[in-house]
Amino acid sequence: MKTKSLTEEQMQGYRREGYLVVPSFFDPERLQQVDQTIREITRTAMASGDYSKVLEVEPKLVNGEHVPRRIYNPFEQHEVFRSMGADPRLLDCVESLIGSDFAIQHSKLNMKPAKVGSVVDWHQDLAYFPQTNDSLVTTLIYLDDATEQNGCLQVIPRHHHHYFNHTTPDGTFAGMITEKLDDGRFGKPVALEAPAGSVIFMHCITPHSSLPNLSDKARRTLIFEYRASDSFPIYFGPRTVDDEALVKQLRGKPSPVARFGGPPPCIPRMPKDVKSLYHLQETTKAGAAKGGKLVAA
Ligand SMILES: O=C(O)CCC(=O)C(=O)O
């Protein structure tokens, strides 16, 4: 099989813009396997009576039924997802971006089901989990054709060297950017439309979001996060310990030393009992709707 690591031009584009789209990276047969696996996992979880360890559902019902919005930790849950997250061609590309020693630290599958798929508000991933440096890349694999209509990913290019504010006025972590982004100061968001099988390589500080899916087509995205071996988590509570239990070295060696780099990391003061990004962002917006402020006056 032909190796498909990144070209110099693609790497430069990633460094400059903070993201890179590689269209149709995975072929339809591979996507078919993933589709089958998602159906099996969903069916089994929903039939079990307690799906909450495996997946999270949309707040809105579809035809009176719960529909999943996220499958947790797919890399842990099934060999088909593991083989995708450890695919040698994908890892070659990751290696082009963060070097030859790296681990996978997190995975998730966002389902964005037709009609009800939840919004994801603007945020920067590294604001959720501070690290000693910013040599982390997220790969987002579109499992369906993604368009603006079904809520494709949007990014704000060239803003991966600084953090936006993610706190409410009392300093609590909001899980979303609380500064005004739409007044032209930061440029226009770019909607990343691409066919099923495409991969987006996104820097861990790139601001991104996606609109709700009001169309009649799902927009599922399988997400893997990789980090250089010398990027270590900064402890900010028991959540760090839980997250670290999932980290697996995929290439090269673990590092005996931490490297410091990137903008000074923000330390998120997490509210209690946060279940997911969706849950936290919804809680923040509900607080603002009740009269709380999102942004300091
Ligand atoms: O699925 C999406 O549209 C965005 C994914 C994302 O940013 C997240 O889950 O952290």
Short mmCIF file of C-alpha atoms and ligand atoms in Angstrom, two decimals:
data_model
loop_
_atom_site.label_atom_id
_atom_site.label_comp_id
_atom_site.label_asym_id
_atom_site.label_seq_id
_atom_site.Cartn_x
_atom_site.Cartn_y
_atom_site.Cartn_z
CA MET A 1 0.00 0.00 0.00
CA LYS A 2 1.30 3.44 -0.91
CA THR A 3 2.42 5.58 2.03
CA LYS A 4 0.54 8.82 2.21
CA SER A 5 2.51 11.00 4.59
CA LEU A 6 2.31 14.75 4.14
CA THR A 7 4.19 16.81 1.59
CA GLU A 8 6.33 19.81 2.58
CA GLU A 9 3.63 22.09 1.20
CA GLN A 10 0.91 20.40 3.29
CA MET A 11 3.06 20.67 6.43
CA GLN A 12 3.73 24.35 5.79
CA GLY A 13 0.01 24.93 5.22
CA TYR A 14 -0.77 23.24 8.54
CA ARG A 15 1.81 25.31 10.42
CA ARG A 16 0.58 28.55 8.87
CA GLU A 17 -3.21 27.99 9.01
CA GLY A 18 -3.49 25.68 12.01
CA TYR A 19 -5.26 22.94 10.05
CA LEU A 20 -5.07 20.85 6.91
CA VAL A 21 -7.76 18.92 5.03
CA VAL A 22 -6.78 15.75 3.16
CA PRO A 23 -9.80 14.74 1.07
CA SER A 24 -10.91 11.09 0.67
CA PHE A 25 -8.07 9.65 2.77
CA PHE A 26 -10.00 6.52 3.80
CA ASP A 27 -11.79 4.44 1.18
CA PRO A 28 -15.50 3.47 1.14
CA GLU A 29 -14.82 -0.16 2.23
CA ARG A 30 -13.13 1.08 5.40
CA LEU A 31 -16.00 3.48 6.09
CA GLN A 32 -18.46 0.65 5.58
CA GLN A 33 -16.73 -1.37 8.34
CA VAL A 34 -16.86 1.62 10.67
CA ASP A 35 -20.53 2.19 9.86
CA GLN A 36 -21.32 -1.44 10.71
CA THR A 37 -19.43 -1.17 14.01
CA ILE A 38 -21.25 2.01 15.00
CA ARG A 39 -24.61 0.33 14.34
CA GLU A 40 -23.64 -2.70 16.47
CA ILE A 41 -22.32 -0.63 19.39
CA THR A 42 -25.34 1.66 19.33
CA ARG A 43 -27.84 -1.19 19.14
CA THR A 44 -26.22 -3.11 21.99
CA ALA A 45 -25.88 -0.03 24.21
CA MET A 46 -29.45 1.15 23.66
CA ALA A 47 -30.84 -2.37 24.28
CA SER A 48 -28.81 -2.75 27.50
CA GLY A 49 -30.99 -0.34 29.48
CA ASP A 50 -27.94 1.68 30.58
CA TYR A 51 -26.13 3.23 27.66
CA SER A 52 -24.52 6.00 29.72
CA LYS A 53 -21.05 4.41 29.92
CA VAL A 54 -20.87 3.88 26.16
CA LEU A 55 -22.61 6.86 24.66
CA GLU A 56 -24.38 10.15 25.23
CA VAL A 57 -27.74 10.98 23.62
CA GLU A 58 -29.15 14.12 22.01
CA PRO A 59 -31.48 16.11 24.30
CA LYS A 60 -34.14 16.10 21.54
CA LEU A 61 -35.93 12.84 20.69
CA VAL A 62 -36.34 11.68 17.09
CA ASN A 63 -39.69 9.96 16.45
CA GLY A 64 -40.03 9.55 20.22
CA GLU A 65 -36.65 7.79 20.57
CA HIS A 66 -33.28 8.75 21.99
CA VAL A 67 -30.53 9.05 19.38
CA PRO A 68 -26.80 9.06 20.21
CA ARG A 69 -24.76 12.22 19.83
CA ARG A 70 -21.43 10.84 21.00
CA ILE A 71 -19.81 7.44 21.42
CA TYR A 72 -17.20 7.71 24.17
CA ASN A 73 -13.62 6.48 23.69
CA PRO A 74 -14.11 4.51 20.46
CA PHE A 75 -10.40 3.58 20.41
CA GLU A 76 -11.00 1.61 23.63
CA GLN A 77 -14.29 0.15 22.51
CA HIS A 78 -13.63 -1.72 19.28
CA GLU A 79 -10.81 -3.11 17.13
CA VAL A 80 -12.23 -1.43 14.02
CA PHE A 81 -11.79 2.01 15.62
CA ARG A 82 -8.38 1.04 16.99
CA SER A 83 -7.15 0.01 13.56
CA MET A 84 -8.36 3.33 12.17
CA GLY A 85 -6.68 5.39 14.95
CA ALA A 86 -3.46 3.39 14.54
CA ASP A 87 -3.61 3.23 10.73
CA PRO A 88 0.03 3.43 9.50
CA ARG A 89 -0.78 5.99 6.79
CA LEU A 90 -2.59 8.20 9.31
CA LEU A 91 0.30 7.86 11.79
CA ASP A 92 2.80 8.80 9.05
CA CYS A 93 0.91 12.09 8.64
CA VAL A 94 0.77 12.64 12.40
CA GLU A 95 4.52 11.99 12.53
CA SER A 96 5.07 14.68 9.87
CA LEU A 97 3.36 17.15 12.21
CA ILE A 98 4.50 16.28 15.74
CA GLY A 99 7.60 14.12 15.29
CA SER A 100 8.37 10.43 15.54
CA ASP A 101 7.63 9.79 19.25
CA PHE A 102 3.96 10.16 20.08
CA ALA A 103 0.95 8.68 21.86
CA ILE A 104 -2.79 8.72 21.36
CA GLN A 105 -4.41 10.40 24.32
CA HIS A 106 -8.11 10.58 23.55
CA SER A 107 -10.79 9.52 21.07
CA LYS A 108 -14.49 10.25 20.55
CA LEU A 109 -17.11 9.86 17.88
CA ASN A 110 -19.48 12.76 17.31
CA MET A 111 -22.65 11.57 15.61
CA LYS A 112 -24.41 14.85 14.61
CA PRO A 113 -27.58 12.96 13.70
CA ALA A 114 -29.98 14.33 11.07
CA LYS A 115 -32.43 17.04 12.25
CA VAL A 116 -31.19 17.24 15.85
CA GLY A 117 -27.36 17.09 15.79
CA SER A 118 -26.13 19.42 18.54
CA VAL A 119 -24.16 22.59 18.00
CA VAL A 120 -20.51 22.62 19.14
CA ASP A 121 -19.60 26.13 20.26
CA TRP A 122 -16.26 27.80 19.53
CA HIS A 123 -13.43 26.46 21.63
CA GLN A 124 -9.73 25.52 21.55
CA ASP A 125 -9.01 21.93 22.56
CA LEU A 126 -5.94 22.67 24.66
CA ALA A 127 -7.98 25.04 26.84
CA TYR A 128 -9.67 21.85 28.18
CA PHE A 129 -6.50 19.93 29.09
CA PRO A 130 -3.35 22.02 29.64
CA GLN A 131 -0.05 20.46 28.55
CA THR A 132 3.60 21.50 28.88
CA ASN A 133 3.76 22.22 25.13
CA ASP A 134 1.43 22.42 22.16
CA SER A 135 2.78 19.54 20.04
CA LEU A 136 -0.63 17.89 19.82
CA VAL A 137 -2.72 17.27 16.74
CA THR A 138 -6.34 16.24 16.45
CA THR A 139 -7.46 14.19 13.46
CA LEU A 140 -11.13 14.46 12.55
CA ILE A 141 -12.28 11.80 10.09
CA TYR A 142 -15.54 12.54 8.32
CA LEU A 143 -17.58 9.35 8.10
CA ASP A 144 -20.26 11.06 5.98
CA ASP A 145 -20.09 13.79 3.36
CA ALA A 146 -19.85 16.99 5.44
CA THR A 147 -21.39 20.25 4.27
CA GLU A 148 -22.48 23.48 5.90
CA GLN A 149 -26.05 22.10 5.84
CA ASN A 150 -25.24 19.10 8.03
CA GLY A 151 -22.88 20.99 10.32
CA CYS A 152 -19.34 20.50 9.01
CA LEU A 153 -16.44 21.69 11.14
CA GLN A 154 -15.57 25.41 11.02
CA VAL A 155 -12.22 26.88 12.01
CA ILE A 156 -10.72 30.32 12.45
CA PRO A 157 -7.38 30.02 10.62
CA ARG A 158 -4.07 31.41 11.90
CA HIS A 159 -5.13 31.74 15.55
CA HIS A 160 -3.33 28.70 16.95
CA HIS A 161 -0.58 30.67 18.70
CA HIS A 162 -2.68 32.31 21.39
CA TYR A 163 -5.62 31.46 23.63
CA PHE A 164 -9.03 33.07 23.65
CA ASN A 165 -10.82 33.51 26.94
CA HIS A 166 -12.82 30.42 27.97
CA THR A 167 -14.07 31.62 31.34
CA THR A 168 -17.22 33.22 32.71
CA PRO A 169 -16.70 36.49 34.65
CA ASP A 170 -16.28 34.59 37.96
CA GLY A 171 -13.36 32.62 36.47
CA THR A 172 -15.18 29.31 35.97
CA PHE A 173 -14.26 27.35 32.85
CA ALA A 174 -17.08 27.85 30.32
CA GLY A 175 -16.01 25.09 27.88
CA MET A 176 -16.38 27.65 25.08
CA ILE A 177 -14.85 30.93 23.99
CA THR A 178 -16.55 33.76 25.84
CA GLU A 179 -15.01 36.61 23.82
CA LYS A 180 -16.76 38.14 20.84
CA LEU A 181 -15.45 36.47 17.68
CA ASP A 182 -17.76 37.86 15.02
CA ASP A 183 -16.66 41.50 14.91
CA GLY A 184 -14.06 40.94 12.19
CA ARG A 185 -10.97 41.25 14.42
CA PHE A 186 -9.97 37.63 13.97
CA GLY A 187 -10.92 37.05 10.33
CA LYS A 188 -13.73 34.95 8.96
CA PRO A 189 -14.44 31.35 9.96
CA VAL A 190 -13.82 28.78 7.23
CA ALA A 191 -16.33 25.93 6.80
CA LEU A 192 -14.47 22.69 6.07
CA GLU A 193 -16.76 20.89 3.64
CA ALA A 194 -15.31 17.56 2.44
CA PRO A 195 -16.42 14.11 1.29
CA ALA A 196 -16.74 11.07 3.55
CA GLY A 197 -13.34 9.56 4.32
CA SER A 198 -11.57 12.94 4.43
CA VAL A 199 -9.27 13.75 7.34
CA ILE A 200 -8.81 17.13 8.96
CA PHE A 201 -5.53 17.55 10.83
CA MET A 202 -6.10 20.32 13.35
CA HIS A 203 -3.64 22.00 15.70
CA CYS A 204 -4.69 21.70 19.35
CA ILE A 205 -5.09 25.51 19.76
CA THR A 206 -7.04 26.16 16.53
CA PRO A 207 -10.43 27.70 17.38
CA HIS A 208 -13.24 25.55 15.95
CA SER A 209 -16.98 24.90 16.17
CA SER A 210 -19.84 23.35 14.21
CA LEU A 211 -23.44 24.36 13.60
CA PRO A 212 -26.42 22.18 14.53
CA ASN A 213 -27.46 19.63 11.94
CA LEU A 214 -30.89 20.65 10.67
CA SER A 215 -30.56 18.65 7.44
CA ASP A 216 -31.81 15.11 6.85
CA LYS A 217 -28.28 13.66 6.61
CA ALA A 218 -26.06 12.64 9.53
CA ARG A 219 -22.55 14.09 9.85
CA ARG A 220 -20.53 11.61 11.89
CA THR A 221 -16.92 12.45 12.75
CA LEU A 222 -14.41 10.09 14.34
CA ILE A 223 -11.85 12.03 16.35
CA PHE A 224 -8.39 10.96 17.56
CA GLU A 225 -6.01 13.18 19.51
CA TYR A 226 -2.27 12.54 19.43
CA ARG A 227 0.48 14.14 21.46
CA ALA A 228 4.27 14.24 21.28
CA SER A 229 5.86 12.03 23.95
CA ASP A 230 7.53 15.05 25.59
CA SER A 231 4.21 16.90 26.00
CA PHE A 232 3.01 16.13 29.53
CA PRO A 233 -0.31 17.00 31.12
CA ILE A 234 -0.40 19.72 33.76
CA TYR A 235 -2.40 18.40 36.69
CA PHE A 236 -5.61 20.31 37.27
CA GLY A 237 -7.69 17.81 39.19
CA PRO A 238 -8.69 14.12 39.29
CA ARG A 239 -9.87 14.35 35.71
CA THR A 240 -6.24 14.51 34.57
CA VAL A 241 -5.59 11.16 36.27
CA ASP A 242 -8.61 9.54 34.58
CA ASP A 243 -7.63 10.90 31.17
CA GLU A 244 -4.02 9.71 31.54
CA ALA A 245 -5.19 6.13 32.04
CA LEU A 246 -6.23 6.09 28.35
CA VAL A 247 -2.92 7.30 26.89
CA LYS A 248 -1.08 4.79 24.66
CA GLN A 249 2.28 5.14 22.98
CA LEU A 250 1.80 4.50 19.24
CA ARG A 251 5.18 5.39 17.76
CA GLY A 252 8.71 5.76 19.11
CA LYS A 253 9.42 5.96 22.84
CA PRO A 254 7.97 7.66 25.89
CA SER A 255 10.06 10.68 26.89
CA PRO A 256 11.98 10.90 30.20
CA VAL A 257 11.79 14.72 30.06
CA ALA A 258 9.05 17.27 29.50
CA ARG A 259 9.52 19.99 26.91
CA PHE A 260 8.00 23.42 27.54
CA GLY A 261 6.67 25.45 24.61
CA GLY A 262 3.70 27.21 23.06
CA PRO A 263 1.66 29.97 24.68
CA PRO A 264 1.42 29.80 28.50
CA PRO A 265 -1.32 27.24 29.15
CA CYS A 266 -4.59 28.34 30.76
CA ILE A 267 -5.67 26.17 33.70
CA PRO A 268 -9.41 25.42 33.43
CA ARG A 269 -11.37 25.79 36.69
CA MET A 270 -13.84 23.04 35.85
CA PRO A 271 -17.32 23.08 37.35
CA LYS A 272 -18.30 19.84 39.15
CA ASP A 273 -19.86 16.86 37.35
CA VAL A 274 -19.03 17.82 33.79
CA LYS A 275 -20.13 14.93 31.56
CA SER A 276 -18.89 16.18 28.19
CA LEU A 277 -18.13 19.24 26.12
CA TYR A 278 -21.80 19.36 25.02
CA HIS A 279 -23.02 19.20 28.60
CA LEU A 280 -20.60 21.91 29.79
CA GLN A 281 -21.37 24.28 26.90
CA GLU A 282 -25.13 23.79 27.42
CA THR A 283 -24.77 24.46 31.16
CA THR A 284 -22.80 27.65 30.45
CA LYS A 285 -25.43 28.91 27.98
CA ALA A 286 -28.28 28.02 30.34
CA GLY A 287 -26.54 30.09 33.06
CA ALA A 288 -26.19 33.03 30.66
CA ALA A 289 -29.86 32.74 29.61
CA LYS A 290 -30.91 32.97 33.28
CA GLY A 291 -29.22 36.35 33.52
CA GLY A 292 -25.64 35.30 34.29
CA LYS A 293 -23.05 37.01 32.08
CA LEU A 294 -20.76 35.17 29.68
CA VAL A 295 -18.28 37.97 29.25
CA ALA A 296 -16.91 40.36 31.87
CA ALA A 297 -18.43 43.85 31.43
O1 LIG B 1 -17.91 17.37 15.92
C1 LIG B 1 -17.66 18.58 15.76
O2 LIG B 1 -18.24 19.25 14.95
C2 LIG B 1 -16.64 19.29 16.60
C3 LIG B 1 -15.89 18.39 17.47
C4 LIG B 1 -15.25 19.03 18.63
O3 LIG B 1 -14.74 20.11 18.54
C5 LIG B 1 -15.20 18.32 19.90
O4 LIG B 1 -15.95 17.36 20.11
O5 LIG B 1 -14.37 18.74 20.74
#
